Amino acid sequence: MKYLRLLLLLGVLVVGAQPVLAQKYRFKASSLSIMDRDKKGQWSDWSEFKPADVVITLDGDKDRIVVHSKDLQLYRITAYYDKIANDREETLGFECLDNNGEMCVILLVTRKDEGGRMQFYINYRDLKMVYNVYNSK
């Protein structure tokens, strides 16, 4: 019984040490670009970036991401991917379900080789969106 309690305590500590799961992050988007697939399955080029004054909230406690755009975009996080880092960039990934129950993958990419510029990707099977973002207090 003592062993089981110790194991449970260790498990709680390990889960509690995950920074993404236990915090709330707020980003401000400055611009947005979109690409989509045509009927033949080919991806279009990224559109020109257009101004986008929206707040994006990543809430690890509630397992959700909210894009506070004109039409509220709510994503329930169903899986947290391992962080991937190299000399050029660092990527955090999330598997999500949107308001309509459709699966997507959301990536928060920090470009080390571009002065720490951050981008927030929302990837569906036939549509991709990328927001240029920065930390917001």
mmCIF file of N, CA and C in Angstrom:
data_model
loop_
_atom_site.group_PDB
_atom_site.id
_atom_site.type_symbol
_atom_site.label_atom_id
_atom_site.label_comp_id
_atom_site.label_asym_id
_atom_site.label_seq_id
_atom_site.Cartn_x
_atom_site.Cartn_y
_atom_site.Cartn_z
ATOM 1 N N MET A 1 0.817 -1.188 0.000
ATOM 2 C CA MET A 1 0.000 0.000 0.000
ATOM 3 C C MET A 1 0.864 1.257 0.000
ATOM 4 N N LYS A 2 1.937 1.233 0.797
ATOM 5 C CA LYS A 2 2.846 2.364 0.853
ATOM 6 C C LYS A 2 3.490 2.596 -0.518
ATOM 7 N N TYR A 3 3.833 1.523 -1.189
ATOM 8 C CA TYR A 3 4.444 1.594 -2.512
ATOM 9 C C TYR A 3 3.475 2.229 -3.510
ATOM 10 N N LEU A 4 2.215 1.870 -3.423
ATOM 11 C CA LEU A 4 1.200 2.409 -4.315
ATOM 12 C C LEU A 4 1.025 3.908 -4.094
ATOM 13 N N ARG A 5 1.008 4.353 -2.833
ATOM 14 C CA ARG A 5 0.898 5.779 -2.530
ATOM 15 C C ARG A 5 2.100 6.552 -3.069
ATOM 16 N N LEU A 6 3.282 5.996 -2.902
ATOM 17 C CA LEU A 6 4.495 6.636 -3.391
ATOM 18 C C LEU A 6 4.454 6.747 -4.916
ATOM 19 N N LEU A 7 4.012 5.695 -5.565
ATOM 20 C CA LEU A 7 3.901 5.698 -7.021
ATOM 21 C C LEU A 7 2.880 6.733 -7.484
ATOM 22 N N LEU A 8 1.759 6.839 -6.794
ATOM 23 C CA LEU A 8 0.737 7.819 -7.122
ATOM 24 C C LEU A 8 1.266 9.233 -6.930
ATOM 25 N N LEU A 9 1.969 9.478 -5.835
ATOM 26 C CA LEU A 9 2.550 10.790 -5.578
ATOM 27 C C LEU A 9 3.561 11.151 -6.659
ATOM 28 N N LEU A 10 4.389 10.208 -7.043
ATOM 29 C CA LEU A 10 5.371 10.438 -8.103
ATOM 30 C C LEU A 10 4.674 10.769 -9.420
ATOM 31 N N GLY A 11 3.607 10.058 -9.712
ATOM 32 C CA GLY A 11 2.846 10.328 -10.937
ATOM 33 C C GLY A 11 2.251 11.726 -10.943
ATOM 34 N N VAL A 12 1.717 12.148 -9.814
ATOM 35 C CA VAL A 12 1.148 13.495 -9.704
ATOM 36 C C VAL A 12 2.240 14.547 -9.883
ATOM 37 N N LEU A 13 3.402 14.321 -9.297
ATOM 38 C CA LEU A 13 4.501 15.272 -9.436
ATOM 39 C C LEU A 13 4.986 15.366 -10.879
ATOM 40 N N VAL A 14 5.088 14.254 -11.560
ATOM 41 C CA VAL A 14 5.537 14.258 -12.952
ATOM 42 C C VAL A 14 4.536 15.005 -13.829
ATOM 43 N N VAL A 15 3.259 14.723 -13.670
ATOM 44 C CA VAL A 15 2.230 15.413 -14.459
ATOM 45 C C VAL A 15 2.211 16.892 -14.103
ATOM 46 N N GLY A 16 2.358 17.224 -12.849
ATOM 47 C CA GLY A 16 2.360 18.613 -12.412
ATOM 48 C C GLY A 16 3.555 19.391 -12.910
ATOM 49 N N ALA A 17 4.613 18.712 -13.257
ATOM 50 C CA ALA A 17 5.821 19.386 -13.734
ATOM 51 C C ALA A 17 5.745 19.755 -15.209
ATOM 52 N N GLN A 18 4.728 19.329 -15.899
ATOM 53 C CA GLN A 18 4.587 19.651 -17.321
ATOM 54 C C GLN A 18 4.156 21.101 -17.466
ATOM 55 N N PRO A 19 5.013 21.998 -17.983
ATOM 56 C CA PRO A 19 4.689 23.421 -18.008
ATOM 57 C C PRO A 19 3.514 23.761 -18.925
ATOM 58 N N VAL A 20 3.365 23.107 -20.055
ATOM 59 C CA VAL A 20 2.276 23.430 -20.967
ATOM 60 C C VAL A 20 0.938 23.031 -20.366
ATOM 61 N N LEU A 21 0.909 21.946 -19.622
ATOM 62 C CA LEU A 21 -0.345 21.456 -19.068
ATOM 63 C C LEU A 21 -0.847 22.316 -17.913
ATOM 64 N N ALA A 22 0.049 23.026 -17.247
ATOM 65 C CA ALA A 22 -0.331 23.676 -16.011
ATOM 66 C C ALA A 22 -0.376 25.198 -16.124
ATOM 67 N N GLN A 23 -0.342 25.743 -17.315
ATOM 68 C CA GLN A 23 -0.285 27.182 -17.435
ATOM 69 C C GLN A 23 -1.245 27.687 -18.495
ATOM 70 N N LYS A 24 -1.429 28.993 -18.458
ATOM 71 C CA LYS A 24 -2.257 29.661 -19.440
ATOM 72 C C LYS A 24 -1.386 30.678 -20.170
ATOM 73 N N TYR A 25 -1.382 30.601 -21.486
ATOM 74 C CA TYR A 25 -0.590 31.509 -22.307
ATOM 75 C C TYR A 25 -1.520 32.348 -23.156
ATOM 76 N N ARG A 26 -1.140 33.589 -23.350
ATOM 77 C CA ARG A 26 -1.959 34.514 -24.127
ATOM 78 C C ARG A 26 -1.082 35.132 -25.207
ATOM 79 N N PHE A 27 -1.561 35.057 -26.441
ATOM 80 C CA PHE A 27 -0.827 35.596 -27.579
ATOM 81 C C PHE A 27 -1.694 36.613 -28.301
ATOM 82 N N LYS A 28 -1.044 37.561 -28.921
ATOM 83 C CA LYS A 28 -1.736 38.552 -29.735
ATOM 84 C C LYS A 28 -1.283 38.322 -31.177
ATOM 85 N N ALA A 29 -2.247 38.175 -32.083
ATOM 86 C CA ALA A 29 -1.924 37.965 -33.494
ATOM 87 C C ALA A 29 -1.850 39.311 -34.196
ATOM 88 N N SER A 30 -0.883 39.423 -35.093
ATOM 89 C CA SER A 30 -0.756 40.653 -35.871
ATOM 90 C C SER A 30 -1.187 40.459 -37.319
ATOM 91 N N SER A 31 -1.077 39.226 -37.830
ATOM 92 C CA SER A 31 -1.451 38.976 -39.223
ATOM 93 C C SER A 31 -1.792 37.504 -39.427
ATOM 94 N N LEU A 32 -2.461 37.225 -40.557
ATOM 95 C CA LEU A 32 -2.967 35.891 -40.867
ATOM 96 C C LEU A 32 -2.755 35.584 -42.342
ATOM 97 N N SER A 33 -2.357 34.343 -42.627
ATOM 98 C CA SER A 33 -2.243 33.839 -43.995
ATOM 99 C C SER A 33 -2.939 32.483 -44.066
ATOM 100 N N ILE A 34 -3.485 32.160 -45.239
ATOM 101 C CA ILE A 34 -4.256 30.924 -45.417
ATOM 102 C C ILE A 34 -3.803 30.208 -46.685
ATOM 103 N N MET A 35 -3.868 28.885 -46.663
ATOM 104 C CA MET A 35 -3.699 28.074 -47.871
ATOM 105 C C MET A 35 -4.736 26.963 -47.825
ATOM 106 N N ASP A 36 -5.178 26.521 -49.006
ATOM 107 C CA ASP A 36 -6.154 25.436 -49.039
ATOM 108 C C ASP A 36 -5.860 24.501 -50.203
ATOM 109 N N ARG A 37 -6.553 23.377 -50.202
ATOM 110 C CA ARG A 37 -6.395 22.370 -51.251
ATOM 111 C C ARG A 37 -7.459 22.550 -52.313
ATOM 112 N N ASP A 38 -7.048 22.326 -53.567
ATOM 113 C CA ASP A 38 -8.038 22.371 -54.639
ATOM 114 C C ASP A 38 -8.655 20.977 -54.812
ATOM 115 N N LYS A 39 -9.540 20.847 -55.795
ATOM 116 C CA LYS A 39 -10.245 19.577 -56.000
ATOM 117 C C LYS A 39 -9.312 18.437 -56.383
ATOM 118 N N LYS A 40 -8.139 18.770 -56.916
ATOM 119 C CA LYS A 40 -7.152 17.747 -57.300
ATOM 120 C C LYS A 40 -6.229 17.377 -56.134
ATOM 121 N N GLY A 41 -6.422 18.017 -54.985
ATOM 122 C CA GLY A 41 -5.607 17.699 -53.823
ATOM 123 C C GLY A 41 -4.316 18.492 -53.721
ATOM 124 N N GLN A 42 -4.128 19.478 -54.612
ATOM 125 C CA GLN A 42 -2.909 20.293 -54.596
ATOM 126 C C GLN A 42 -3.095 21.496 -53.675
ATOM 127 N N TRP A 43 -2.058 21.792 -52.895
ATOM 128 C CA TRP A 43 -2.111 22.946 -52.008
ATOM 129 C C TRP A 43 -1.875 24.227 -52.797
ATOM 130 N N SER A 44 -2.625 25.265 -52.476
ATOM 131 C CA SER A 44 -2.388 26.588 -53.060
ATOM 132 C C SER A 44 -1.148 27.184 -52.402
ATOM 133 N N ASP A 45 -0.691 28.317 -52.905
ATOM 134 C CA ASP A 45 0.364 29.060 -52.228
ATOM 135 C C ASP A 45 -0.255 29.742 -51.014
ATOM 136 N N TRP A 46 0.583 30.097 -50.046
ATOM 137 C CA TRP A 46 0.089 30.871 -48.915
ATOM 138 C C TRP A 46 -0.407 32.208 -49.432
ATOM 139 N N SER A 47 -1.516 32.675 -48.890
ATOM 140 C CA SER A 47 -2.025 34.001 -49.246
ATOM 141 C C SER A 47 -1.087 35.053 -48.657
ATOM 142 N N GLU A 48 -1.234 36.286 -49.132
ATOM 143 C CA GLU A 48 -0.484 37.386 -48.524
ATOM 144 C C GLU A 48 -0.981 37.536 -47.082
ATOM 145 N N PHE A 49 -0.081 37.877 -46.164
ATOM 146 C CA PHE A 49 -0.500 38.113 -44.792
ATOM 147 C C PHE A 49 -1.407 39.335 -44.743
ATOM 148 N N LYS A 50 -2.512 39.188 -44.017
ATOM 149 C CA LYS A 50 -3.453 40.288 -43.818
ATOM 150 C C LYS A 50 -3.510 40.606 -42.331
ATOM 151 N N PRO A 51 -3.725 41.878 -41.991
ATOM 152 C CA PRO A 51 -3.798 42.230 -40.566
ATOM 153 C C PRO A 51 -4.858 41.414 -39.840
ATOM 154 N N ALA A 52 -4.514 40.992 -38.628
ATOM 155 C CA ALA A 52 -5.438 40.210 -37.796
ATOM 156 C C ALA A 52 -5.219 40.622 -36.351
ATOM 157 N N ASP A 53 -6.160 41.332 -35.799
ATOM 158 C CA ASP A 53 -6.054 41.810 -34.434
ATOM 159 C C ASP A 53 -6.893 40.908 -33.535
ATOM 160 N N VAL A 54 -6.346 39.726 -33.217
ATOM 161 C CA VAL A 54 -7.066 38.760 -32.381
ATOM 162 C C VAL A 54 -6.158 38.266 -31.258
ATOM 163 N N VAL A 55 -6.793 37.809 -30.192
ATOM 164 C CA VAL A 55 -6.085 37.217 -29.059
ATOM 165 C C VAL A 55 -6.260 35.701 -29.154
ATOM 166 N N ILE A 56 -5.178 34.978 -28.904
ATOM 167 C CA ILE A 56 -5.213 33.516 -28.884
ATOM 168 C C ILE A 56 -4.798 33.067 -27.488
ATOM 169 N N THR A 57 -5.621 32.238 -26.873
ATOM 170 C CA THR A 57 -5.351 31.758 -25.517
ATOM 171 C C THR A 57 -5.107 30.252 -25.544
ATOM 172 N N LEU A 58 -3.991 29.837 -24.978
ATOM 173 C CA LEU A 58 -3.667 28.421 -24.804
ATOM 174 C C LEU A 58 -3.804 28.126 -23.319
ATOM 175 N N ASP A 59 -4.817 27.354 -22.963
ATOM 176 C CA ASP A 59 -5.119 27.064 -21.561
ATOM 177 C C ASP A 59 -4.891 25.581 -21.284
ATOM 178 N N GLY A 60 -3.728 25.266 -20.731
ATOM 179 C CA GLY A 60 -3.382 23.880 -20.425
ATOM 180 C C GLY A 60 -4.229 23.284 -19.316
ATOM 181 N N ASP A 61 -4.692 24.110 -18.390
ATOM 182 C CA ASP A 61 -5.534 23.604 -17.302
ATOM 183 C C ASP A 61 -6.878 23.106 -17.823
ATOM 184 N N LYS A 62 -7.415 23.783 -18.824
ATOM 185 C CA LYS A 62 -8.719 23.409 -19.384
ATOM 186 C C LYS A 62 -8.590 22.619 -20.684
ATOM 187 N N ASP A 63 -7.346 22.323 -21.101
ATOM 188 C CA ASP A 63 -7.082 21.587 -22.340
ATOM 189 C C ASP A 63 -7.815 22.216 -23.514
ATOM 190 N N ARG A 64 -7.595 23.512 -23.710
ATOM 191 C CA ARG A 64 -8.248 24.164 -24.838
ATOM 192 C C ARG A 64 -7.434 25.338 -25.349
ATOM 193 N N ILE A 65 -7.707 25.654 -26.599
ATOM 194 C CA ILE A 65 -7.127 26.808 -27.270
ATOM 195 C C ILE A 65 -8.298 27.608 -27.814
ATOM 196 N N VAL A 66 -8.274 28.915 -27.577
ATOM 197 C CA VAL A 66 -9.346 29.773 -28.054
ATOM 198 C C VAL A 66 -8.747 30.875 -28.914
ATOM 199 N N VAL A 67 -9.281 31.025 -30.126
ATOM 200 C CA VAL A 67 -8.920 32.131 -31.002
ATOM 201 C C VAL A 67 -10.097 33.098 -30.947
ATOM 202 N N HIS A 68 -9.855 34.263 -30.360
ATOM 203 C CA HIS A 68 -10.918 35.241 -30.138
ATOM 204 C C HIS A 68 -11.087 36.122 -31.380
ATOM 205 N N SER A 69 -11.463 35.496 -32.486
ATOM 206 C CA SER A 69 -11.710 36.211 -33.728
ATOM 207 C C SER A 69 -13.187 36.590 -33.797
ATOM 208 N N LYS A 70 -13.576 37.235 -34.896
ATOM 209 C CA LYS A 70 -14.987 37.619 -35.066
ATOM 210 C C LYS A 70 -15.893 36.420 -34.821
ATOM 211 N N ASP A 71 -15.580 35.294 -35.447
ATOM 212 C CA ASP A 71 -16.247 34.026 -35.166
ATOM 213 C C ASP A 71 -15.335 33.250 -34.219
ATOM 214 N N LEU A 72 -15.742 33.127 -32.963
ATOM 215 C CA LEU A 72 -14.919 32.472 -31.951
ATOM 216 C C LEU A 72 -14.524 31.068 -32.397
ATOM 217 N N GLN A 73 -13.229 30.759 -32.320
ATOM 218 C CA GLN A 73 -12.720 29.437 -32.672
ATOM 219 C C GLN A 73 -12.271 28.755 -31.376
ATOM 220 N N LEU A 74 -12.945 27.662 -31.031
ATOM 221 C CA LEU A 74 -12.636 26.934 -29.807
ATOM 222 C C LEU A 74 -12.108 25.558 -30.173
ATOM 223 N N TYR A 75 -10.940 25.200 -29.639
ATOM 224 C CA TYR A 75 -10.296 23.924 -29.924
ATOM 225 C C TYR A 75 -10.064 23.183 -28.613
ATOM 226 N N ARG A 76 -10.574 21.973 -28.525
ATOM 227 C CA ARG A 76 -10.342 21.125 -27.351
ATOM 228 C C ARG A 76 -9.101 20.290 -27.629
ATOM 229 N N ILE A 77 -8.104 20.399 -26.769
ATOM 230 C CA ILE A 77 -6.850 19.661 -26.944
ATOM 231 C C ILE A 77 -7.086 18.211 -26.536
ATOM 232 N N THR A 78 -6.841 17.279 -27.479
ATOM 233 C CA THR A 78 -7.020 15.852 -27.192
ATOM 234 C C THR A 78 -5.683 15.148 -26.999
ATOM 235 N N ALA A 79 -4.592 15.766 -27.480
ATOM 236 C CA ALA A 79 -3.253 15.181 -27.297
ATOM 237 C C ALA A 79 -2.207 16.289 -27.348
ATOM 238 N N TYR A 80 -1.218 16.160 -26.489
ATOM 239 C CA TYR A 80 -0.082 17.074 -26.470
ATOM 240 C C TYR A 80 1.098 16.347 -27.107
ATOM 241 N N TYR A 81 1.701 16.944 -28.132
ATOM 242 C CA TYR A 81 2.859 16.336 -28.774
ATOM 243 C C TYR A 81 4.130 16.765 -28.038
ATOM 244 N N ASP A 82 5.172 15.956 -28.168
ATOM 245 C CA ASP A 82 6.462 16.313 -27.588
ATOM 246 C C ASP A 82 7.008 17.558 -28.286
ATOM 247 N N LYS A 83 7.712 18.374 -27.511
ATOM 248 C CA LYS A 83 8.349 19.554 -28.080
ATOM 249 C C LYS A 83 9.483 19.108 -28.996
ATOM 250 N N ILE A 84 9.579 19.748 -30.155
ATOM 251 C CA ILE A 84 10.654 19.472 -31.102
ATOM 252 C C ILE A 84 11.493 20.736 -31.210
ATOM 253 N N ALA A 85 12.790 20.605 -31.006
ATOM 254 C CA ALA A 85 13.669 21.768 -31.061
ATOM 255 C C ALA A 85 14.928 21.429 -31.845
ATOM 256 N N ASN A 86 15.368 22.392 -32.620
ATOM 257 C CA ASN A 86 16.658 22.290 -33.299
ATOM 258 C C ASN A 86 17.292 23.679 -33.284
ATOM 259 N N ASP A 87 18.350 23.879 -34.042
ATOM 260 C CA ASP A 87 19.047 25.159 -34.027
ATOM 261 C C ASP A 87 18.203 26.296 -34.585
ATOM 262 N N ARG A 88 17.269 25.983 -35.470
ATOM 263 C CA ARG A 88 16.489 27.020 -36.152
ATOM 264 C C ARG A 88 15.135 27.330 -35.533
ATOM 265 N N GLU A 89 14.487 26.287 -34.958
ATOM 266 C CA GLU A 89 13.137 26.518 -34.441
ATOM 267 C C GLU A 89 12.775 25.561 -33.322
ATOM 268 N N GLU A 90 11.730 25.933 -32.621
ATOM 269 C CA GLU A 90 11.164 25.117 -31.541
ATOM 270 C C GLU A 90 9.664 25.018 -31.797
ATOM 271 N N THR A 91 9.129 23.791 -31.746
ATOM 272 C CA THR A 91 7.723 23.576 -32.075
ATOM 273 C C THR A 91 7.001 22.822 -30.970
ATOM 274 N N LEU A 92 5.861 23.371 -30.559
ATOM 275 C CA LEU A 92 4.944 22.692 -29.647
ATOM 276 C C LEU A 92 3.715 22.308 -30.464
ATOM 277 N N GLY A 93 3.257 21.066 -30.321
ATOM 278 C CA GLY A 93 2.129 20.604 -31.120
ATOM 279 C C GLY A 93 0.983 20.080 -30.273
ATOM 280 N N PHE A 94 -0.222 20.237 -30.830
ATOM 281 C CA PHE A 94 -1.437 19.828 -30.138
ATOM 282 C C PHE A 94 -2.410 19.223 -31.140
ATOM 283 N N GLU A 95 -2.959 18.075 -30.813
ATOM 284 C CA GLU A 95 -4.045 17.509 -31.610
ATOM 285 C C GLU A 95 -5.336 18.019 -30.979
ATOM 286 N N CYS A 96 -6.238 18.537 -31.817
ATOM 287 C CA CYS A 96 -7.425 19.204 -31.283
ATOM 288 C C CYS A 96 -8.689 18.825 -32.037
ATOM 289 N N LEU A 97 -9.814 19.086 -31.386
ATOM 290 C CA LEU A 97 -11.130 19.026 -32.013
ATOM 291 C C LEU A 97 -11.701 20.433 -31.964
ATOM 292 N N ASP A 98 -12.234 20.905 -33.103
ATOM 293 C CA ASP A 98 -12.789 22.253 -33.136
ATOM 294 C C ASP A 98 -14.254 22.272 -32.699
ATOM 295 N N ASN A 99 -14.896 23.437 -32.833
ATOM 296 C CA ASN A 99 -16.297 23.614 -32.423
ATOM 297 C C ASN A 99 -17.224 22.606 -33.087
ATOM 298 N N ASN A 100 -16.886 22.170 -34.311
ATOM 299 C CA ASN A 100 -17.725 21.247 -35.075
ATOM 300 C C ASN A 100 -17.315 19.788 -34.916
ATOM 301 N N GLY A 101 -16.348 19.513 -34.053
ATOM 302 C CA GLY A 101 -15.888 18.142 -33.845
ATOM 303 C C GLY A 101 -14.894 17.670 -34.890
ATOM 304 N N GLU A 102 -14.381 18.599 -35.705
ATOM 305 C CA GLU A 102 -13.411 18.230 -36.735
ATOM 306 C C GLU A 102 -11.997 18.271 -36.156
ATOM 307 N N MET A 103 -11.195 17.262 -36.493
ATOM 308 C CA MET A 103 -9.829 17.155 -35.977
ATOM 309 C C MET A 103 -8.894 18.090 -36.732
ATOM 310 N N CYS A 104 -7.965 18.689 -35.990
ATOM 311 C CA CYS A 104 -6.920 19.512 -36.591
ATOM 312 C C CYS A 104 -5.674 19.394 -35.721
ATOM 313 N N VAL A 105 -4.568 19.845 -36.263
ATOM 314 C CA VAL A 105 -3.310 19.890 -35.515
ATOM 315 C C VAL A 105 -2.899 21.349 -35.426
ATOM 316 N N ILE A 106 -2.603 21.785 -34.217
ATOM 317 C CA ILE A 106 -2.170 23.161 -33.986
ATOM 318 C C ILE A 106 -0.713 23.139 -33.563
ATOM 319 N N LEU A 107 0.072 24.012 -34.179
ATOM 320 C CA LEU A 107 1.498 24.095 -33.890
ATOM 321 C C LEU A 107 1.852 25.519 -33.485
ATOM 322 N N LEU A 108 2.622 25.655 -32.426
ATOM 323 C CA LEU A 108 3.186 26.935 -32.041
ATOM 324 C C LEU A 108 4.672 26.846 -32.336
ATOM 325 N N VAL A 109 5.113 27.621 -33.322
ATOM 326 C CA VAL A 109 6.493 27.548 -33.795
ATOM 327 C C VAL A 109 7.213 28.839 -33.435
ATOM 328 N N THR A 110 8.355 28.687 -32.757
ATOM 329 C CA THR A 110 9.226 29.823 -32.464
ATOM 330 C C THR A 110 10.444 29.707 -33.352
ATOM 331 N N ARG A 111 10.659 30.700 -34.181
ATOM 332 C CA ARG A 111 11.762 30.693 -35.147
ATOM 333 C C ARG A 111 12.986 31.383 -34.529
ATOM 334 N N LYS A 112 13.894 30.556 -34.018
ATOM 335 C CA LYS A 112 15.092 31.070 -33.359
ATOM 336 C C LYS A 112 15.966 31.858 -34.328
ATOM 337 N N ASP A 113 16.013 31.403 -35.572
ATOM 338 C CA ASP A 113 16.873 32.045 -36.570
ATOM 339 C C ASP A 113 16.255 33.328 -37.122
ATOM 340 N N GLU A 114 15.072 33.713 -36.636
ATOM 341 C CA GLU A 114 14.414 34.946 -37.067
ATOM 342 C C GLU A 114 14.097 35.824 -35.854
ATOM 343 N N GLY A 115 14.992 35.816 -34.883
ATOM 344 C CA GLY A 115 14.837 36.674 -33.717
ATOM 345 C C GLY A 115 13.738 36.263 -32.759
ATOM 346 N N GLY A 116 13.356 34.974 -32.764
ATOM 347 C CA GLY A 116 12.323 34.499 -31.862
ATOM 348 C C GLY A 116 10.909 34.746 -32.362
ATOM 349 N N ARG A 117 10.762 35.023 -33.656
ATOM 350 C CA ARG A 117 9.426 35.243 -34.231
ATOM 351 C C ARG A 117 8.568 34.009 -34.004
ATOM 352 N N MET A 118 7.300 34.216 -33.607
ATOM 353 C CA MET A 118 6.408 33.101 -33.308
ATOM 354 C C MET A 118 5.265 33.048 -34.316
ATOM 355 N N GLN A 119 4.913 31.815 -34.675
ATOM 356 C CA GLN A 119 3.784 31.585 -35.575
ATOM 357 C C GLN A 119 2.897 30.495 -35.000
ATOM 358 N N PHE A 120 1.608 30.666 -35.217
ATOM 359 C CA PHE A 120 0.589 29.772 -34.682
ATOM 360 C C PHE A 120 -0.150 29.158 -35.862
ATOM 361 N N TYR A 121 0.091 27.864 -36.125
ATOM 362 C CA TYR A 121 -0.491 27.169 -37.277
ATOM 363 C C TYR A 121 -1.714 26.358 -36.844
ATOM 364 N N ILE A 122 -2.786 26.437 -37.626
ATOM 365 C CA ILE A 122 -3.964 25.592 -37.442
ATOM 366 C C ILE A 122 -4.108 24.801 -38.735
ATOM 367 N N ASN A 123 -3.888 23.489 -38.647
ATOM 368 C CA ASN A 123 -3.824 22.643 -39.844
ATOM 369 C C ASN A 123 -4.971 21.635 -39.877
ATOM 370 N N TYR A 124 -5.795 21.770 -40.906
ATOM 371 C CA TYR A 124 -6.850 20.805 -41.201
ATOM 372 C C TYR A 124 -6.429 20.001 -42.421
ATOM 373 N N ARG A 125 -7.215 19.020 -42.767
ATOM 374 C CA ARG A 125 -6.928 18.182 -43.928
ATOM 375 C C ARG A 125 -6.887 19.012 -45.224
ATOM 376 N N ASP A 126 -7.795 19.998 -45.349
ATOM 377 C CA ASP A 126 -7.902 20.769 -46.580
ATOM 378 C C ASP A 126 -7.673 22.264 -46.407
ATOM 379 N N LEU A 127 -7.254 22.690 -45.237
ATOM 380 C CA LEU A 127 -7.072 24.118 -44.964
ATOM 381 C C LEU A 127 -5.962 24.298 -43.939
ATOM 382 N N LYS A 128 -5.132 25.315 -44.164
ATOM 383 C CA LYS A 128 -4.091 25.671 -43.196
ATOM 384 C C LYS A 128 -4.142 27.174 -42.977
ATOM 385 N N MET A 129 -4.029 27.566 -41.715
ATOM 386 C CA MET A 129 -3.979 28.973 -41.348
ATOM 387 C C MET A 129 -2.725 29.199 -40.516
ATOM 388 N N VAL A 130 -2.108 30.349 -40.689
ATOM 389 C CA VAL A 130 -0.973 30.692 -39.844
ATOM 390 C C VAL A 130 -1.124 32.142 -39.396
ATOM 391 N N TYR A 131 -1.011 32.323 -38.081
ATOM 392 C CA TYR A 131 -1.041 33.651 -37.476
ATOM 393 C C TYR A 131 0.381 34.000 -37.050
ATOM 394 N N ASN A 132 0.826 35.217 -37.330
ATOM 395 C CA ASN A 132 2.045 35.739 -36.723
ATOM 396 C C ASN A 132 1.620 36.254 -35.361
ATOM 397 N N VAL A 133 2.278 35.776 -34.301
ATOM 398 C CA VAL A 133 1.858 36.110 -32.936
ATOM 399 C C VAL A 133 3.036 36.585 -32.095
ATOM 400 N N TYR A 134 2.699 37.222 -30.991
ATOM 401 C CA TYR A 134 3.684 37.588 -29.971
ATOM 402 C C TYR A 134 3.020 37.424 -28.608
ATOM 403 N N ASN A 135 3.843 37.282 -27.565
ATOM 404 C CA ASN A 135 3.306 37.107 -26.214
ATOM 405 C C ASN A 135 2.548 38.358 -25.798
ATOM 406 N N SER A 136 1.437 38.130 -25.119
ATOM 407 C CA SER A 136 0.605 39.214 -24.626
ATOM 408 C C SER A 136 0.437 39.015 -23.127
ATOM 409 N N LYS A 137 0.480 40.073 -22.381
ATOM 410 C CA LYS A 137 0.374 39.973 -20.914
ATOM 411 C C LYS A 137 -1.066 39.808 -20.495
#
